[in-house]
Coordinates of C-alpha atoms in Angstrom, one line a residue:
Chain G
M1 CA -34.9 13.7 -35.4
A2 CA -34.2 17.4 -34.6
H3 CA -31.6 17.9 -37.2
D4 CA -33.9 16.5 -39.9
E5 CA -36.3 19.3 -39.4
A6 CA -33.5 21.8 -39.3
A7 CA -32.5 20.9 -42.9
A8 CA -33.6 23.5 -45.4
V9 CA -34.9 21.1 -48.0
P10 CA -36.1 18.0 -46.3
V11 CA -35.0 14.9 -48.2
P12 CA -38.0 12.7 -48.9
R13 CA -37.6 9.6 -46.7
R14 CA -37.6 6.2 -48.2
P15 CA -40.3 3.8 -47.2
A16 CA -39.6 2.1 -43.8
L17 CA -39.3 -1.4 -45.3
R18 CA -36.7 -0.3 -47.8
R19 CA -34.7 1.4 -45.2
F20 CA -34.9 -1.7 -43.0
L21 CA -33.7 -3.9 -45.9
E22 CA -30.8 -1.6 -46.7
S23 CA -29.5 -1.4 -43.1
R24 CA -26.9 -3.8 -41.9
N25 CA -29.0 -5.4 -39.2
G26 CA -32.2 -5.6 -41.4
L27 CA -30.5 -7.2 -44.3
G28 CA -28.4 -9.4 -42.0
L29 CA -31.5 -10.7 -40.4
L30 CA -33.1 -11.4 -43.7
F31 CA -30.1 -13.2 -45.0
M32 CA -29.8 -15.3 -41.8
L33 CA -33.5 -16.3 -42.0
P34 CA -33.3 -19.5 -44.1
A35 CA -30.4 -21.0 -42.1
A36 CA -31.9 -19.9 -38.8
V37 CA -35.3 -21.4 -39.6
F38 CA -33.7 -24.8 -40.5
L39 CA -31.4 -24.8 -37.5
L40 CA -34.0 -23.7 -35.0
C41 CA -36.7 -26.1 -36.2
F42 CA -34.5 -29.2 -36.7
L43 CA -31.6 -28.7 -34.4
T44 CA -32.3 -26.4 -31.5
Y45 CA -35.8 -27.5 -30.9
P46 CA -35.1 -31.2 -31.1
L47 CA -32.1 -30.7 -28.8
G48 CA -34.5 -29.2 -26.2
L49 CA -37.2 -31.8 -27.0
G50 CA -34.6 -34.5 -26.4
V51 CA -33.7 -33.3 -23.0
W52 CA -37.4 -33.0 -22.2
L53 CA -38.1 -36.6 -23.5
G54 CA -35.4 -37.8 -21.2
F55 CA -37.6 -36.7 -18.3
T56 CA -40.8 -38.4 -19.6
D57 CA -41.9 -42.0 -20.1
T58 CA -42.8 -41.5 -23.8
K59 CA -43.2 -44.6 -25.8
I60 CA -43.7 -45.1 -29.5
G61 CA -47.4 -44.3 -30.1
R62 CA -48.0 -42.9 -26.7
T63 CA -47.3 -39.4 -25.4
G64 CA -45.5 -39.6 -22.1
V65 CA -45.9 -37.8 -18.8
F66 CA -43.2 -36.1 -16.8
V67 CA -41.5 -38.6 -14.5
G68 CA -38.6 -36.6 -13.3
L69 CA -35.3 -38.4 -12.9
E70 CA -36.9 -41.8 -13.1
N71 CA -35.2 -42.7 -16.4
Y72 CA -31.8 -41.7 -15.1
A73 CA -32.4 -43.6 -11.8
W74 CA -33.3 -46.6 -13.8
L75 CA -30.2 -46.3 -16.0
F76 CA -28.1 -45.8 -12.9
D77 CA -29.0 -49.3 -11.8
D78 CA -28.8 -50.8 -15.3
P79 CA -25.5 -52.8 -15.8
V80 CA -26.0 -52.7 -19.5
F81 CA -25.9 -48.9 -19.5
W82 CA -22.7 -48.8 -17.5
L83 CA -21.3 -51.5 -19.8
S84 CA -22.1 -49.2 -22.8
V85 CA -20.4 -46.3 -21.0
F86 CA -17.3 -48.4 -20.4
N87 CA -17.3 -49.6 -24.0
T88 CA -17.8 -46.1 -25.4
L89 CA -14.8 -44.8 -23.3
I90 CA -12.6 -47.7 -24.4
Y91 CA -13.6 -47.4 -28.0
T92 CA -13.0 -43.6 -28.0
V93 CA -9.8 -43.6 -26.1
V94 CA -8.1 -46.5 -27.9
A95 CA -9.4 -45.7 -31.4
S96 CA -8.5 -42.0 -31.0
I97 CA -4.9 -42.7 -29.8
A98 CA -4.4 -45.2 -32.6
K99 CA -5.9 -42.8 -35.2
F100 CA -3.7 -40.0 -33.9
A101 CA -0.4 -42.0 -33.9
L102 CA -1.0 -43.7 -37.2
G103 CA -2.5 -40.6 -38.8
L104 CA 0.5 -38.4 -37.7
W105 CA 2.9 -41.0 -39.0
L106 CA 1.2 -41.2 -42.4
A107 CA 1.1 -37.4 -42.6
L108 CA 4.8 -37.2 -41.9
L109 CA 5.5 -39.8 -44.6
L110 CA 3.4 -37.8 -47.1
N111 CA 5.1 -34.6 -46.2
R112 CA 8.4 -36.0 -47.3
N113 CA 9.7 -35.3 -50.8
L114 CA 8.1 -38.1 -52.8
P115 CA 6.9 -38.6 -56.4
M116 CA 3.1 -38.9 -57.1
K117 CA 2.3 -37.0 -53.9
K118 CA -1.2 -36.1 -55.2
F119 CA -1.9 -39.7 -56.2
F120 CA -1.0 -41.0 -52.7
R121 CA -3.1 -38.3 -51.1
A122 CA -6.1 -39.1 -53.2
V123 CA -5.8 -42.9 -52.6
I124 CA -5.4 -42.4 -48.8
L125 CA -8.6 -40.3 -48.5
L126 CA -10.7 -43.0 -50.1
P127 CA -11.8 -44.8 -47.0
W128 CA -13.2 -41.5 -45.7
V129 CA -15.2 -40.8 -48.9
V130 CA -16.9 -44.2 -49.2
P131 CA -20.1 -44.4 -47.0
T132 CA -19.2 -45.9 -43.6
V133 CA -22.0 -48.4 -43.8
L134 CA -20.9 -49.8 -47.1
S135 CA -17.2 -50.1 -46.1
A136 CA -18.3 -51.5 -42.7
M137 CA -20.0 -54.3 -44.7
A138 CA -16.7 -55.1 -46.3
F139 CA -15.3 -55.4 -42.8
W140 CA -18.2 -57.6 -41.8
W141 CA -17.3 -60.0 -44.6
I142 CA -13.6 -59.7 -43.7
F143 CA -14.4 -60.5 -40.0
D144 CA -16.7 -63.5 -41.0
S145 CA -16.5 -66.2 -38.4
Q146 CA -15.8 -69.0 -40.9
F147 CA -14.6 -67.5 -44.1
S148 CA -12.5 -64.5 -42.8
I149 CA -9.7 -63.8 -45.2
I150 CA -7.5 -62.8 -42.2
S151 CA -8.1 -66.1 -40.5
W152 CA -7.4 -67.9 -43.7
V153 CA -4.1 -66.2 -44.3
L154 CA -3.0 -66.6 -40.7
M155 CA -3.9 -70.3 -40.9
K156 CA -1.9 -70.7 -44.1
W157 CA 1.1 -69.2 -42.4
G158 CA 0.6 -71.5 -39.5
V159 CA 0.1 -68.7 -36.9
I160 CA -3.3 -70.1 -35.8
S161 CA -5.0 -73.4 -36.1
Q162 CA -8.6 -72.4 -36.3
P163 CA -10.5 -69.4 -37.6
I164 CA -10.6 -66.4 -35.2
N165 CA -14.2 -65.7 -34.1
F166 CA -13.8 -62.0 -34.7
L167 CA -17.2 -60.7 -33.8
G168 CA -18.4 -63.5 -31.6
D169 CA -16.2 -63.1 -28.5
P170 CA -16.5 -59.9 -26.4
W171 CA -12.8 -58.8 -26.5
T172 CA -12.0 -59.8 -30.0
A173 CA -15.2 -58.1 -31.1
R174 CA -14.2 -54.9 -29.3
W175 CA -10.8 -54.9 -30.9
S176 CA -12.3 -55.7 -34.3
V177 CA -14.7 -52.7 -34.2
I178 CA -11.9 -50.5 -33.0
A179 CA -9.7 -51.7 -35.9
A180 CA -12.5 -50.9 -38.4
N181 CA -13.0 -47.4 -36.8
V182 CA -9.3 -46.7 -36.9
W183 CA -9.2 -47.7 -40.6
R184 CA -11.9 -45.2 -41.4
G185 CA -10.5 -42.4 -39.2
I186 CA -6.8 -42.4 -40.3
P187 CA -7.4 -40.6 -43.6
F188 CA -9.1 -37.6 -41.9
V189 CA -6.4 -37.2 -39.3
A190 CA -3.6 -37.8 -41.8
I191 CA -4.8 -35.3 -44.5
S192 CA -5.7 -32.6 -41.9
L193 CA -2.4 -32.9 -40.2
L194 CA -0.6 -33.0 -43.6
A195 CA -2.2 -29.6 -44.3
G196 CA -0.8 -28.4 -41.0
L197 CA 2.6 -29.8 -41.7
Q198 CA 2.8 -28.0 -45.1
T199 CA 2.5 -24.7 -43.3
I200 CA 5.7 -25.3 -41.4
P201 CA 8.6 -23.9 -43.5
Q202 CA 11.4 -26.3 -44.3
S203 CA 13.9 -23.7 -43.2
L204 CA 13.1 -24.2 -39.6
N205 CA 14.1 -27.8 -39.7
E206 CA 17.2 -26.9 -41.7
A207 CA 18.2 -24.3 -39.1
A208 CA 17.7 -26.9 -36.4
A209 CA 19.8 -29.4 -38.3
I210 CA 22.6 -26.9 -38.6
D211 CA 22.5 -26.4 -34.9
G212 CA 23.1 -30.1 -34.6
A213 CA 19.6 -31.4 -33.7
T214 CA 18.8 -35.0 -34.4
R215 CA 15.8 -36.1 -36.4
W216 CA 13.9 -36.9 -33.2
Q217 CA 14.8 -33.5 -31.6
M218 CA 13.6 -31.7 -34.8
F219 CA 10.4 -33.6 -34.6
T220 CA 9.7 -33.0 -30.9
K221 CA 11.2 -29.5 -30.6
V222 CA 10.2 -27.9 -34.0
T223 CA 7.4 -29.9 -35.8
L224 CA 5.3 -31.0 -32.8
P225 CA 5.0 -27.6 -31.1
L226 CA 4.1 -25.9 -34.3
L227 CA 1.5 -28.5 -35.1
T228 CA -0.1 -28.6 -31.6
P229 CA -2.9 -26.2 -32.3
I230 CA -4.1 -28.1 -35.4
I231 CA -3.7 -31.4 -33.5
A232 CA -6.0 -30.0 -30.8
V233 CA -8.7 -29.2 -33.4
V234 CA -8.4 -32.4 -35.4
M235 CA -8.4 -34.6 -32.4
T236 CA -11.4 -32.9 -30.9
F237 CA -13.4 -33.6 -34.1
S238 CA -12.0 -37.2 -34.1
V239 CA -12.9 -37.8 -30.5
L240 CA -16.4 -36.3 -31.0
F241 CA -17.2 -38.4 -34.0
T242 CA -15.8 -41.6 -32.4
F243 CA -17.7 -41.0 -29.2
T244 CA -21.0 -40.6 -31.0
D245 CA -20.3 -43.4 -33.5
F246 CA -23.3 -45.5 -34.5
Q247 CA -23.0 -46.8 -38.0
L248 CA -20.0 -49.1 -37.7
I249 CA -21.3 -50.9 -34.6
Y250 CA -24.8 -51.2 -36.0
V251 CA -23.4 -52.9 -39.1
L252 CA -20.8 -55.1 -37.5
T253 CA -22.3 -56.3 -34.2
R254 CA -25.5 -54.4 -33.4
G255 CA -24.0 -54.2 -29.9
G256 CA -23.4 -57.9 -29.5
P257 CA -22.1 -60.4 -28.4
V258 CA -24.0 -60.0 -25.1
N259 CA -23.9 -56.2 -25.3
A260 CA -20.0 -56.3 -25.3
T261 CA -19.8 -53.7 -28.1
H262 CA -22.8 -51.6 -27.3
L263 CA -21.9 -47.9 -27.4
M264 CA -24.1 -45.3 -25.8
A265 CA -25.4 -44.3 -29.3
T266 CA -26.3 -47.8 -30.3
L267 CA -27.9 -48.6 -26.9
S268 CA -29.9 -45.4 -27.2
F269 CA -31.2 -46.5 -30.6
Q270 CA -31.8 -50.0 -29.4
R271 CA -34.0 -48.9 -26.5
A272 CA -35.8 -46.1 -28.4
I273 CA -36.6 -47.4 -31.8
P274 CA -36.9 -51.2 -31.8
G275 CA -37.6 -51.2 -28.1
G276 CA -40.1 -48.3 -28.3
Q277 CA -38.9 -46.7 -25.1
L278 CA -38.3 -43.2 -26.5
G279 CA -37.9 -41.6 -23.1
E280 CA -35.2 -44.0 -21.9
G281 CA -33.4 -43.8 -25.3
A282 CA -33.4 -40.0 -25.1
A283 CA -32.1 -40.1 -21.5
I284 CA -29.1 -42.2 -22.7
A285 CA -28.5 -39.7 -25.6
V286 CA -28.6 -36.8 -23.1
A287 CA -26.1 -38.7 -20.9
M288 CA -23.6 -38.3 -23.8
I289 CA -23.8 -34.5 -23.7
P290 CA -21.5 -33.8 -20.7
F291 CA -18.7 -35.8 -22.6
L292 CA -19.4 -33.8 -25.7
L293 CA -19.2 -30.5 -23.9
A294 CA -15.9 -31.5 -22.4
A295 CA -14.6 -32.1 -26.0
I296 CA -16.0 -28.8 -27.3
L297 CA -14.4 -26.9 -24.5
F298 CA -11.1 -28.6 -25.3
S299 CA -11.5 -27.5 -28.9
F300 CA -12.3 -24.0 -27.9
F301 CA -9.1 -23.6 -25.9
G302 CA -7.2 -25.3 -28.7
L303 CA -8.4 -22.6 -31.1
Q304 CA -7.7 -19.8 -28.6
R305 CA -4.1 -21.0 -28.2
R306 CA -3.7 -21.1 -32.0
R307 CA -4.9 -17.5 -32.4
W308 CA -2.5 -16.5 -29.7
Q309 CA 0.4 -18.3 -31.4
Q310 CA -0.3 -16.5 -34.7
G311 CA -0.2 -13.2 -32.9
N312 CA -3.6 -12.1 -34.1
D313 CA -4.8 -10.8 -30.7
Chain X
M1 CA -7.3 -19.2 -45.1
A2 CA -4.8 -17.2 -47.0
K3 CA -2.7 -16.8 -43.9
T4 CA -2.1 -20.6 -43.5
A5 CA -2.0 -21.5 -47.2
P6 CA 0.4 -24.4 -47.8
T7 CA 3.9 -23.2 -48.6
D8 CA 4.2 -26.0 -51.1
D9 CA 7.8 -25.4 -51.9
H10 CA 9.2 -28.1 -54.0
S11 CA 12.6 -28.0 -52.4
E12 CA 13.8 -31.4 -51.4
G13 CA 14.2 -30.4 -47.8
M14 CA 16.9 -32.6 -46.2
D15 CA 15.9 -35.8 -47.8
H16 CA 19.0 -35.9 -49.9
F17 CA 21.0 -36.7 -46.8
D18 CA 19.2 -40.1 -46.7
S19 CA 20.8 -43.1 -48.2
R20 CA 18.7 -45.2 -50.6
A21 CA 18.3 -48.1 -48.1
R22 CA 17.2 -45.8 -45.3
R23 CA 14.7 -44.1 -47.6
I24 CA 13.2 -47.4 -48.6
L25 CA 13.0 -48.6 -45.0
T26 CA 11.6 -45.4 -43.4
L27 CA 9.5 -44.1 -46.3
W28 CA 8.4 -46.6 -48.9
L29 CA 7.9 -49.6 -46.7
P30 CA 5.6 -48.0 -44.2
L31 CA 3.8 -46.1 -47.0
A32 CA 3.2 -49.3 -48.9
C33 CA 1.8 -50.9 -45.7
F34 CA -0.6 -48.0 -45.2
V35 CA -1.8 -48.0 -48.8
F36 CA -2.3 -51.8 -48.7
V37 CA -4.3 -51.8 -45.5
L38 CA -6.4 -48.7 -46.5
L39 CA -7.2 -50.2 -49.9
F40 CA -7.6 -53.9 -49.2
P41 CA -11.2 -53.7 -48.0
F42 CA -12.2 -52.1 -51.3
Y43 CA -10.3 -54.8 -53.3
W44 CA -12.0 -57.5 -51.2
M45 CA -15.4 -55.8 -51.8
A46 CA -14.9 -55.6 -55.6
I47 CA -13.5 -59.1 -56.0
T48 CA -16.4 -60.6 -53.9
A49 CA -18.9 -58.7 -56.0
I50 CA -17.9 -60.5 -59.2
K51 CA -17.2 -63.9 -57.8
P52 CA -19.5 -66.8 -58.7
N53 CA -21.1 -68.3 -55.6
Y54 CA -19.2 -71.6 -55.8
Q55 CA -15.9 -69.8 -55.5
L56 CA -17.0 -67.5 -52.7
T57 CA -16.2 -69.8 -49.8
D58 CA -14.2 -72.5 -51.5
Y59 CA -10.7 -71.3 -50.5
E60 CA -9.1 -74.7 -51.0
N61 CA -9.7 -75.0 -54.8
Y62 CA -9.8 -71.3 -55.7
S63 CA -7.4 -68.7 -54.5
P64 CA -9.5 -66.2 -52.5
F65 CA -7.5 -63.3 -53.8
W66 CA -8.4 -63.9 -57.4
V67 CA -11.5 -64.8 -59.5
V68 CA -11.5 -67.2 -62.3
E69 CA -14.9 -66.8 -63.9
P70 CA -16.0 -63.3 -63.1
T71 CA -19.8 -63.0 -63.2
L72 CA -22.2 -60.1 -63.2
R73 CA -24.9 -62.3 -61.7
H74 CA -24.9 -60.5 -58.3
I75 CA -25.2 -57.1 -60.0
R76 CA -27.9 -58.2 -62.3
Y77 CA -29.8 -59.7 -59.3
L78 CA -29.5 -56.3 -57.5
L79 CA -30.7 -54.3 -60.5
F80 CA -33.5 -56.4 -61.7
E81 CA -34.8 -58.5 -58.7
T82 CA -34.5 -56.1 -55.8
T83 CA -35.6 -52.5 -55.1
Y84 CA -32.0 -51.4 -55.4
P85 CA -32.6 -49.0 -58.3
A86 CA -35.3 -47.2 -56.2
W87 CA -32.9 -46.9 -53.2
M88 CA -30.3 -45.4 -55.6
W89 CA -32.8 -42.9 -57.0
N90 CA -34.0 -42.0 -53.4
T91 CA -30.4 -41.4 -52.3
I92 CA -29.7 -39.2 -55.4
V93 CA -32.9 -37.1 -54.9
V94 CA -32.4 -36.7 -51.2
S95 CA -28.7 -35.8 -51.5
V96 CA -29.1 -33.4 -54.3
V97 CA -32.1 -31.5 -52.9
S98 CA -30.8 -31.3 -49.4
T99 CA -27.4 -30.2 -50.6
A100 CA -29.0 -27.5 -52.8
L101 CA -31.2 -26.3 -49.9
A102 CA -28.2 -26.2 -47.5
L103 CA -26.0 -24.3 -50.0
V104 CA -28.5 -21.6 -50.6
A105 CA -29.2 -21.1 -46.9
S106 CA -25.4 -21.2 -46.2
V107 CA -24.4 -18.6 -48.8
F108 CA -26.8 -16.1 -47.3
A109 CA -25.9 -16.9 -43.8
A110 CA -22.1 -16.9 -44.4
Y111 CA -22.3 -13.6 -46.4
A112 CA -24.4 -12.0 -43.6
I113 CA -22.0 -13.1 -40.9
E114 CA -18.8 -12.4 -42.7
R115 CA -19.6 -9.2 -44.7
L116 CA -22.9 -7.6 -43.5
R117 CA -21.6 -7.9 -39.9
F118 CA -25.0 -7.2 -38.4
R119 CA -25.1 -6.8 -34.6
G120 CA -24.3 -10.2 -33.1
A121 CA -22.6 -11.6 -36.2
R122 CA -19.6 -12.9 -34.3
M123 CA -21.8 -14.7 -31.8
T124 CA -23.9 -16.2 -34.6
G125 CA -20.7 -17.5 -36.2
L126 CA -19.7 -19.2 -33.0
L127 CA -23.2 -20.7 -32.6
I128 CA -23.0 -22.1 -36.2
F129 CA -19.7 -23.7 -35.3
L130 CA -21.3 -25.2 -32.1
A131 CA -24.2 -26.5 -34.2
Y132 CA -21.6 -28.3 -36.4
L133 CA -20.5 -30.2 -33.2
V134 CA -24.0 -31.5 -32.3
P135 CA -24.0 -35.1 -33.5
P136 CA -27.0 -36.8 -35.2
S137 CA -26.9 -39.6 -32.7
I138 CA -28.3 -37.4 -29.9
L139 CA -30.9 -35.8 -32.2
F140 CA -32.5 -38.7 -34.0
I141 CA -35.0 -39.6 -31.2
P142 CA -36.6 -36.2 -30.8
L143 CA -36.4 -35.6 -34.6
A144 CA -38.2 -38.9 -35.1
V145 CA -41.0 -37.6 -32.8
I146 CA -41.1 -34.3 -34.7
V147 CA -41.1 -36.0 -38.1
F148 CA -43.9 -38.2 -37.0
Q149 CA -46.0 -35.3 -35.6
V150 CA -45.5 -33.2 -38.8
G151 CA -46.7 -36.2 -40.8
I152 CA -43.7 -36.7 -43.1
F153 CA -42.6 -40.0 -41.5
D154 CA -41.5 -42.5 -44.1
S155 CA -41.1 -40.0 -46.9
K156 CA -38.1 -38.5 -48.7
L157 CA -39.2 -35.1 -47.4
A158 CA -38.3 -36.2 -43.8
L159 CA -34.7 -36.7 -44.9
I160 CA -34.6 -33.6 -47.2
L161 CA -35.6 -31.4 -44.3
T162 CA -33.4 -33.0 -41.6
Y163 CA -30.1 -33.4 -43.6
P164 CA -29.5 -29.6 -43.8
T165 CA -29.2 -29.6 -40.0
F166 CA -25.7 -31.0 -40.3
L167 CA -25.0 -29.6 -43.8
I168 CA -25.8 -25.9 -43.1
P169 CA -23.3 -25.5 -40.2
F170 CA -20.6 -27.1 -42.2
C171 CA -21.2 -25.2 -45.4
T172 CA -21.6 -21.9 -43.7
W173 CA -18.4 -22.4 -41.8
L174 CA -16.6 -23.3 -44.9
L175 CA -18.0 -20.4 -47.0
M176 CA -17.3 -17.9 -44.3
G177 CA -13.6 -18.8 -44.8
Y178 CA -13.9 -18.2 -48.5
F179 CA -15.8 -14.9 -48.3
R180 CA -13.2 -13.7 -45.8
S181 CA -10.5 -14.1 -48.5
I182 CA -12.3 -11.8 -50.9
P183 CA -10.8 -8.3 -50.6
Y184 CA -13.2 -5.6 -49.1
E185 CA -12.0 -3.1 -51.8
L186 CA -14.0 -5.0 -54.5
E187 CA -17.2 -4.6 -52.6
E188 CA -16.5 -1.0 -51.6
S189 CA -15.9 0.1 -55.2
A190 CA -19.1 -1.7 -56.2
L191 CA -21.0 0.1 -53.5
V192 CA -19.5 3.4 -54.7
D193 CA -20.7 2.5 -58.2
G194 CA -24.2 2.2 -56.8
A195 CA -24.6 -1.6 -56.7
T196 CA -27.1 -3.0 -54.2
R197 CA -26.1 -5.7 -51.7
W198 CA -27.9 -8.3 -53.9
Q199 CA -25.9 -7.2 -57.0
I200 CA -22.7 -7.4 -55.0
L201 CA -23.5 -10.9 -53.8
T202 CA -24.5 -12.3 -57.2
K203 CA -22.1 -10.4 -59.4
I204 CA -18.9 -10.1 -57.3
V205 CA -18.8 -12.4 -54.3
L206 CA -20.4 -15.6 -55.7
P207 CA -18.3 -15.6 -59.0
L208 CA -15.2 -15.2 -56.9
S209 CA -16.1 -18.0 -54.5
V210 CA -16.9 -20.7 -57.1
P211 CA -14.2 -23.0 -55.8
G212 CA -15.6 -22.6 -52.3
L213 CA -19.1 -23.4 -53.5
I214 CA -17.9 -26.5 -55.3
S215 CA -16.0 -27.6 -52.2
A216 CA -19.0 -27.1 -50.0
G217 CA -21.4 -28.6 -52.5
I218 CA -19.6 -31.9 -53.2
F219 CA -18.7 -32.3 -49.5
A220 CA -22.3 -31.8 -48.5
F221 CA -23.4 -34.2 -51.2
T222 CA -21.0 -36.8 -49.8
L223 CA -22.2 -36.2 -46.2
S224 CA -25.8 -36.7 -47.2
W225 CA -24.9 -39.8 -49.3
N226 CA -23.2 -41.3 -46.3
E227 CA -25.9 -40.4 -43.8
F228 CA -27.3 -43.5 -42.0
I229 CA -29.0 -43.0 -38.7
Y230 CA -31.8 -40.6 -39.8
A231 CA -32.5 -42.7 -42.9
L232 CA -32.7 -45.8 -40.7
T233 CA -35.0 -44.2 -38.2
F234 CA -37.3 -42.1 -40.4
I235 CA -37.9 -44.5 -43.2
S236 CA -39.8 -47.8 -42.9
S237 CA -41.0 -48.9 -46.3
S238 CA -38.6 -50.6 -48.6
E239 CA -39.2 -48.4 -51.7
N240 CA -38.4 -45.2 -49.7
K241 CA -35.0 -46.4 -48.3
T242 CA -31.6 -45.0 -49.2
V243 CA -28.8 -47.2 -50.4
P244 CA -26.9 -47.6 -47.1
V245 CA -30.1 -48.5 -45.2
G246 CA -31.6 -50.6 -48.0
V247 CA -28.5 -52.7 -48.5
L248 CA -28.1 -53.4 -44.8
T249 CA -31.8 -54.1 -43.9
E250 CA -33.2 -55.6 -47.0
L251 CA -30.4 -57.7 -48.5
V252 CA -29.6 -59.6 -45.3
R253 CA -32.2 -62.3 -44.9
G254 CA -32.0 -64.4 -41.8
D255 CA -28.7 -66.1 -41.3
I256 CA -27.8 -66.7 -45.0
Y257 CA -25.6 -63.9 -46.0
E258 CA -25.5 -63.5 -49.8
W259 CA -22.0 -62.0 -49.7
G260 CA -21.9 -61.5 -53.5
A261 CA -25.1 -59.5 -53.6
L262 CA -24.1 -57.5 -50.4
M263 CA -20.7 -56.6 -51.7
S264 CA -22.1 -55.6 -55.2
G265 CA -24.6 -53.4 -53.3
A266 CA -21.8 -51.8 -51.3
L267 CA -19.7 -51.4 -54.4
L268 CA -22.4 -49.8 -56.6
G269 CA -23.5 -47.6 -53.7
S270 CA -19.9 -46.3 -53.3
L271 CA -19.3 -45.7 -56.9
P272 CA -21.2 -42.3 -57.3
V273 CA -19.3 -40.6 -54.5
V274 CA -16.0 -42.2 -55.6
I275 CA -16.4 -41.0 -59.1
L276 CA -17.4 -37.5 -57.9
Y277 CA -14.4 -37.6 -55.6
S278 CA -12.0 -38.6 -58.4
F279 CA -12.9 -35.5 -60.3
F280 CA -12.7 -33.1 -57.4
V281 CA -9.9 -34.5 -55.1
D282 CA -8.4 -31.1 -54.5
Y283 CA -11.8 -29.6 -53.5
Y284 CA -12.4 -32.4 -51.0
V285 CA -9.0 -31.8 -49.5
S286 CA -9.5 -28.1 -49.3
S287 CA -12.9 -28.4 -47.7
M288 CA -11.8 -31.0 -45.2
T289 CA -8.7 -29.0 -44.2
G290 CA -10.6 -25.7 -44.5
A291 CA -13.2 -26.7 -42.0
V292 CA -10.5 -27.7 -39.5
K293 CA -8.3 -24.7 -39.9
E294 CA -10.8 -21.9 -39.8

């Protein structure tokens, strides 16, 4: 402030509010306000409230009291909970691997020189655009126990003698929901990886070919390493969304038969909303967080590696 | 984003080394399989929606893959004898309003993070990214409690206010990428000419990022249209439901599945996003890949 007074003609100072709004921090704060209010009220606060609810015995229509780890102790002895954890892991691992393999294959096909590339890309993204619940209903009809079109075709060809009970038997039900999930997930993986593939210059593969590399060597030694960073990000998203999936299971099986396809998300809904046990449902949801954190850390290191590869840092 | 823009060279690469037979076997055959599997459920949905009931399960006399006397009975039933039109209207209102809210909030947030660079902007950007990774399936229980306490349970407002929680992080993240690609020099020269920050935002940055705004907007609209778990939890009366929830909970009665009506409901409910998508394919692709790349 000393140099202000030293000035021969003091410049009239603008009002404090205006000065605040023209400074970086003041204006930044103001601009962040709408988004921050939304996210704090409806994301951060519920996240905290969810963790708190997990420690209470809240039921629908009754405020709960703190019961410590009782919900978790209860879940620890609950075979259905462990079955849902098992199902979630199987569902996530199998579906993610399938989505990755098929998605990468499809991306490689689309990256070849082919006519109507845009048309194919548009068509392939369609399963991802249509609401999951509505496409899952088509699968529900396709997996019908009596009138399944798959059973009918296989019976026509003489492969099977009676309709497959797609959603009625524990293991066929698991494979069926995984198939439906993979169907919906392939477009996202394929189109994202295609965008990554398009950043790899053809000349690298041509140089490898001149050096005598086979197709397989070009794929594993040139394409795959350059694609790894984007694979890490895409697969983190894919794993995250598969792990927390709810819609598909809710439409196709609602967790049945005999809880064989219950995922942690559907079990949490089942216990909390129709069952009324909000505290227990919240505890199941909170139990998903460690897995999600692992996925996010994985993504973080994937991003780091990418930045390093680009030579930005 | 500019750094990783697709090279998009139309050179043939090394494909001309392939023989025609090899090309058919390694390219066209697998591609045809993919397209068939990815599109078949939609075909099945559409053909079921217009099949008369007597052909629906009679696979012996009528080929299941075709329809002889297409009927609009199921669609007429949906439109005039159920609350389907109301669900459609609810879905449109909720999706449009929550998308608009999210876009406005995201434009300001993205501009502040990317260009005002207030103290802690980088950290805020990272937190926004983390918020994108919080899935609705762990938020719906506490949100249901909040929605109930605030007194907006079973109203469109409950959905309009909660949908931006997953839209804002996504839109902000996407718009940050777009704003980053606008040269600083434009803003600097405007500042020299005496423009305020508000004028810079509305007269320079926003017009230049129209493609980004379209991408974020249609993507957010699609996400809200597809949302299910919040709508299922926060809405209880039939006339306030959205299409995905309504079709699933109201059209299935007991053990008798009216597949014709169900599939028409699914088909009609998909049409708006599919039409939007067909006009803006490139924007969808760029928003999807942009979100992953940045």
